[in-house]
Coordinates of C-alpha atoms and ligand atoms in Angstrom, one line a residue:
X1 CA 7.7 -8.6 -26.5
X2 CA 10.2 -6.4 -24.4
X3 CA 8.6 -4.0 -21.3
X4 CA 9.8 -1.3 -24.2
X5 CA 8.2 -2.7 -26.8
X6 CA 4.2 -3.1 -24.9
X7 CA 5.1 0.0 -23.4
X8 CA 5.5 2.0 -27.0
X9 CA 3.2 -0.1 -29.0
X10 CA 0.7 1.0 -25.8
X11 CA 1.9 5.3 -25.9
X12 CA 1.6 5.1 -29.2
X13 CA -1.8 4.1 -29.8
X14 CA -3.5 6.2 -27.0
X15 CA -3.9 10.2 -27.3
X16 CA -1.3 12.7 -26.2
X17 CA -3.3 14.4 -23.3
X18 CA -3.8 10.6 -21.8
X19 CA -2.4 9.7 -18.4
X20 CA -0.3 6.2 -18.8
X21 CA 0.2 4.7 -15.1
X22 CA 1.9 1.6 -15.2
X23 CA 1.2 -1.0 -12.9
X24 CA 4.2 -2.6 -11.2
X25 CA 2.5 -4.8 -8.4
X26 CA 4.1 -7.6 -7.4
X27 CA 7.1 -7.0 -10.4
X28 CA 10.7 -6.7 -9.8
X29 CA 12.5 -3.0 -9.8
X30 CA 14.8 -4.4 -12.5
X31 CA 11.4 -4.5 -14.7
X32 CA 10.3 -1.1 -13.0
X33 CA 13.5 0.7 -14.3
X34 CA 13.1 -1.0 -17.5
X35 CA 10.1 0.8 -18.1
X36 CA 11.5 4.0 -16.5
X37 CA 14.4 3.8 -18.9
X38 CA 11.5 3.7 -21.8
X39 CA 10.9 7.1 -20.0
X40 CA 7.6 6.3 -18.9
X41 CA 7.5 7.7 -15.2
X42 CA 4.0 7.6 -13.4
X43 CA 3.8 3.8 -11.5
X44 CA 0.8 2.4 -9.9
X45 CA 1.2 0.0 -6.6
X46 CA -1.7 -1.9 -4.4
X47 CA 0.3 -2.5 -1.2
X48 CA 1.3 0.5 1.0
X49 CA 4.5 -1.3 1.9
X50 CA 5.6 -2.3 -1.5
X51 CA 5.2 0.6 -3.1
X52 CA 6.9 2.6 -0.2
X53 CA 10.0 -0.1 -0.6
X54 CA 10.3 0.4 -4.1
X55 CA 10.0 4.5 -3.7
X56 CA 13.3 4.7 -1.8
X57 CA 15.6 3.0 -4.2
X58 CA 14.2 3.8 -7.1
X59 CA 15.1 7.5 -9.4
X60 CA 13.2 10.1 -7.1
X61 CA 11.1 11.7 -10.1
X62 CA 9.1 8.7 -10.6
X63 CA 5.3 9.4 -9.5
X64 CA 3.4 6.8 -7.2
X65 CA 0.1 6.0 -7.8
X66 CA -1.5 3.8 -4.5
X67 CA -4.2 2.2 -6.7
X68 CA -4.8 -0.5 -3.9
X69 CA -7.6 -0.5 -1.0
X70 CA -6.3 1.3 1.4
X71 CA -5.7 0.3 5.2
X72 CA -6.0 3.9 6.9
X73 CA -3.1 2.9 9.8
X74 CA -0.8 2.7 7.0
X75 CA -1.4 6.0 5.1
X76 CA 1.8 7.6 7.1
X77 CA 4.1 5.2 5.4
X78 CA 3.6 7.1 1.7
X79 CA 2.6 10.3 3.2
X80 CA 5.7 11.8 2.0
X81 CA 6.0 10.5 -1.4
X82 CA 2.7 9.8 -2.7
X83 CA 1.6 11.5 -5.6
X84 CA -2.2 10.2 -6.1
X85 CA -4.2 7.9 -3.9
X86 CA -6.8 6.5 -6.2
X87 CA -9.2 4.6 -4.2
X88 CA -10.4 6.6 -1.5
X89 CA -14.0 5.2 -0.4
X90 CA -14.6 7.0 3.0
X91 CA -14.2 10.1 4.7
X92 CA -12.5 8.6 7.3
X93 CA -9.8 7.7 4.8
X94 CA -9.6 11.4 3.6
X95 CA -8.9 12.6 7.1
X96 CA -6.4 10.1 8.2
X97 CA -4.6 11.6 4.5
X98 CA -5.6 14.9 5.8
X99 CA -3.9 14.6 8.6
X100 CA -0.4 12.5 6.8
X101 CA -0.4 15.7 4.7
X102 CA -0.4 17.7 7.2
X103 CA 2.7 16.3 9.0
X104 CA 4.8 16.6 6.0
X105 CA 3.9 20.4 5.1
X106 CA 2.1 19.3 1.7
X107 CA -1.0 18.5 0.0
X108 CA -2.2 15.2 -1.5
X109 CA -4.6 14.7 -3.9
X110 CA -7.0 11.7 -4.1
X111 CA -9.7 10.1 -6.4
X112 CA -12.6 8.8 -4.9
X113 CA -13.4 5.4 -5.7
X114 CA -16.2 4.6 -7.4
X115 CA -18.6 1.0 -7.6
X116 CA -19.6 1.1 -11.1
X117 CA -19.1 -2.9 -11.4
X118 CA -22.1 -5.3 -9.8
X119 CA -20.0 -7.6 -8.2
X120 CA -20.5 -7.6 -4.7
X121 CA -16.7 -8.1 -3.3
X122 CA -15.6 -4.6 -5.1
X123 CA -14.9 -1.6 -3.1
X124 CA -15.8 1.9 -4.0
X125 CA -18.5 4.5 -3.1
X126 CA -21.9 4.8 -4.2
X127 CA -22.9 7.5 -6.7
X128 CA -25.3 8.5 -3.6
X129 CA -21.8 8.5 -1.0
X130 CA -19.9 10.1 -2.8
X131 CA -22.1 12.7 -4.0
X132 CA -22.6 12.9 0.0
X133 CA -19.0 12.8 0.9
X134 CA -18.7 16.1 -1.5
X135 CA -21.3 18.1 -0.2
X136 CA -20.7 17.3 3.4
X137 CA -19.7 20.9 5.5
X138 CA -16.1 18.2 7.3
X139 CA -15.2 18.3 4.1
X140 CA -14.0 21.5 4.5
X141 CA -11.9 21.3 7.3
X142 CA -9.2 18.8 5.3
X143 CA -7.1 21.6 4.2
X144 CA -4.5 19.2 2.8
X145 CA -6.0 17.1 0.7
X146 CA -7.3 17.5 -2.8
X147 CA -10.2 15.7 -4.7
X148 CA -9.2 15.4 -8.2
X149 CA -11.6 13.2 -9.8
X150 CA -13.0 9.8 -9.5
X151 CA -11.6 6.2 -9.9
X152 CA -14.0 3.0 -11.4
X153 CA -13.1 -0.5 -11.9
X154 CA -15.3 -2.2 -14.5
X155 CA -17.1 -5.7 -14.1
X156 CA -14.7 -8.5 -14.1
X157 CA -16.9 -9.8 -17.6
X158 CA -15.8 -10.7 -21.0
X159 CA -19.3 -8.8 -22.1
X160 CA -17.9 -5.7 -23.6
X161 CA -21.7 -4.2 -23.8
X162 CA -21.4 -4.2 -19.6
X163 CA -18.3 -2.7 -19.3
X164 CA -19.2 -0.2 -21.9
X165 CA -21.9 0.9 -20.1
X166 CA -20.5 1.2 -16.6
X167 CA -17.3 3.3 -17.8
X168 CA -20.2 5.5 -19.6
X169 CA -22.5 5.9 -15.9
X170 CA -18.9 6.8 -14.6
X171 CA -18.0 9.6 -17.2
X172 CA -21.9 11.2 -17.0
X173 CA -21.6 10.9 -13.1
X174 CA -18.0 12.7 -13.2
X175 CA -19.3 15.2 -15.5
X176 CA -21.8 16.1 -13.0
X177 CA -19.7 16.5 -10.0
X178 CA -18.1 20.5 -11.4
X179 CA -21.1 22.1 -9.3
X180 CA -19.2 20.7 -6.1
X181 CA -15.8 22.4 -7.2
X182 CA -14.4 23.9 -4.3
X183 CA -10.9 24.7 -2.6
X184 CA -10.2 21.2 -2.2
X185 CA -12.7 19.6 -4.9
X186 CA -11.6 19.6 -8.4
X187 CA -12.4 17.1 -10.6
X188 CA -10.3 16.9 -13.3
X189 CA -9.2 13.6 -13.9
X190 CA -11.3 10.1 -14.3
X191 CA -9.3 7.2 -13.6
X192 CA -10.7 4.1 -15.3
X193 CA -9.0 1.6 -18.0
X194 CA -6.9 -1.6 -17.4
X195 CA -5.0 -4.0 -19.7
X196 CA -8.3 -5.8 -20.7
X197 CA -10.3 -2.6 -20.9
X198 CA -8.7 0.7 -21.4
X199 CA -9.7 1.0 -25.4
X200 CA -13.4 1.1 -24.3
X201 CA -12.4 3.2 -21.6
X202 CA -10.8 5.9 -23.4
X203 CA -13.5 6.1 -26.0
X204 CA -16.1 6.7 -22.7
X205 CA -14.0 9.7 -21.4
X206 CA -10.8 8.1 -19.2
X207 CA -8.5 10.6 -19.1
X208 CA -5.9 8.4 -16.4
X209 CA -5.4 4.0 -17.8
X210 CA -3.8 1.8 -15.2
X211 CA -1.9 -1.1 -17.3
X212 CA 0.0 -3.4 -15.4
X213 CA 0.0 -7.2 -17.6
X214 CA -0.4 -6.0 -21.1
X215 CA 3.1 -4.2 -20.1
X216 CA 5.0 -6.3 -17.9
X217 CA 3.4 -9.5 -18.9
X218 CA 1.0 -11.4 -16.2
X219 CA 1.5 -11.7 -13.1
X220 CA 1.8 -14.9 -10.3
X221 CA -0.2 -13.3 -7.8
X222 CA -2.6 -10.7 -7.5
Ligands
PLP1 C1 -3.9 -4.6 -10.9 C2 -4.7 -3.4 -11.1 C3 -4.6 -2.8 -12.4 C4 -3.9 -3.3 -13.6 O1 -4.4 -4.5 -14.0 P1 -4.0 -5.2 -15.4 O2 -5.1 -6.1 -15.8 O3 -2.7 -6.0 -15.1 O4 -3.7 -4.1 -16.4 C5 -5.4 -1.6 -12.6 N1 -6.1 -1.1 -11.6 C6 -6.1 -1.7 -10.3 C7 -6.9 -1.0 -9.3 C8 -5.4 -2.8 -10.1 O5 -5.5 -3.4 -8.9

């Protein structure tokens, strides 16, 4: 199957109102504008560096998604392009973005990552942090950022059951972070949903799916 081809047979089969980031670590820009060509526009990187590579030579209306961990001394290098960080897991993070925004005259929204899986090696925020991190008074003094919504990475297990069950403590957490809506809080969009997992994703309440193999095929790394 063609890049256009898993990429259709994919927007087809999920609803309208359903955020479709495709995942383009580690792949070529030649695949990248394949898929762009398709008309699909919202990418999703893990490296700060790649992704800011790719940004200036590819079309400018393509949206970047850092999806990775992120290394706070290396926020400035997507400052200006970035359209949504999705795994921020410390306030530390959020000011260093604060600050990136800042410098460029714009605002930059961010999902805070989650750790709905029980391995140990995943990052992400407790439902305790980041319930925490949102009712904190600093919080309030990062005028250019925005928190809009909350990013989860299921268990890495072949147990649908698990992974059911860990997108559904996600959704019932998300839905109970609206009383912390503020100037800079607004939860609106739950990133969670990969190649192997997004169907039981959507049905428990995704609104954002990051596919990276099931459209560009697997990868050699990563
Ligand atoms: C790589 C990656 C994906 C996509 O993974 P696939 O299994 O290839 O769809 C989604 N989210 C994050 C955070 C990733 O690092």
């Amino acid at each position: 199957m063609s890049i256009n081809n898993n990429l259709n047979s994919i927007s087809n089969t999920i609803p309208e109102n359903i955020a479709l980031i495709a995942v383009s670590k580690t792949q070529p820009v030649a695949s990248i504008l394949e898929a762009y060509q398709a008309g699909q526009r919202g990418f999703g990187e893990n490296k700060i560096q790649e992704m800011a590579e790719k940004f200036d030579i590819l079309p400018k209306d393509i949206e970047w998604h850092m999806i990775g961990h992120l290394q706070s001394n290396k926020v400035k290098y997507m400052a200006h392009f970035v359209h949504l960080i999705h795994g921020v897991d410390s306030f530390k993070t959020l000011e260093e973005i604060n600050k990136q925004a800042l410098k460029h005259n714009r605002n930059i929204n961010c999902l805070l990552e989650v750790k709905i899986a029980s391995e140990a090696t995943k990052f992400g925020l407790s439902f305790a942090e980041t319930e925490k991190l949102l009712k904190s008074e600093e919080l309030k003094n990062l005028k250019n950022i925005n928190i809009s919504g909350l990013m989860g990475m299921a268990s890495f297990t072949e147990d649908n059951d698990i992974i059911r069950t860990e997108f559904k403590n996600l959704k019932n957490f998300f839905d109970s972070l609206q009383e912390y809506k503020s100037f800079n809080v607004n939860p609106t969009i739950l990133s969670m949903g990969m190649s192997g997992d997004y169907k039981i994703a959507l049905e428990e309440g995704s609104t954002m799916i990051r596919v990276g193999s099931a459209i560009f095929g697997s990868r050699n790394y990563n």
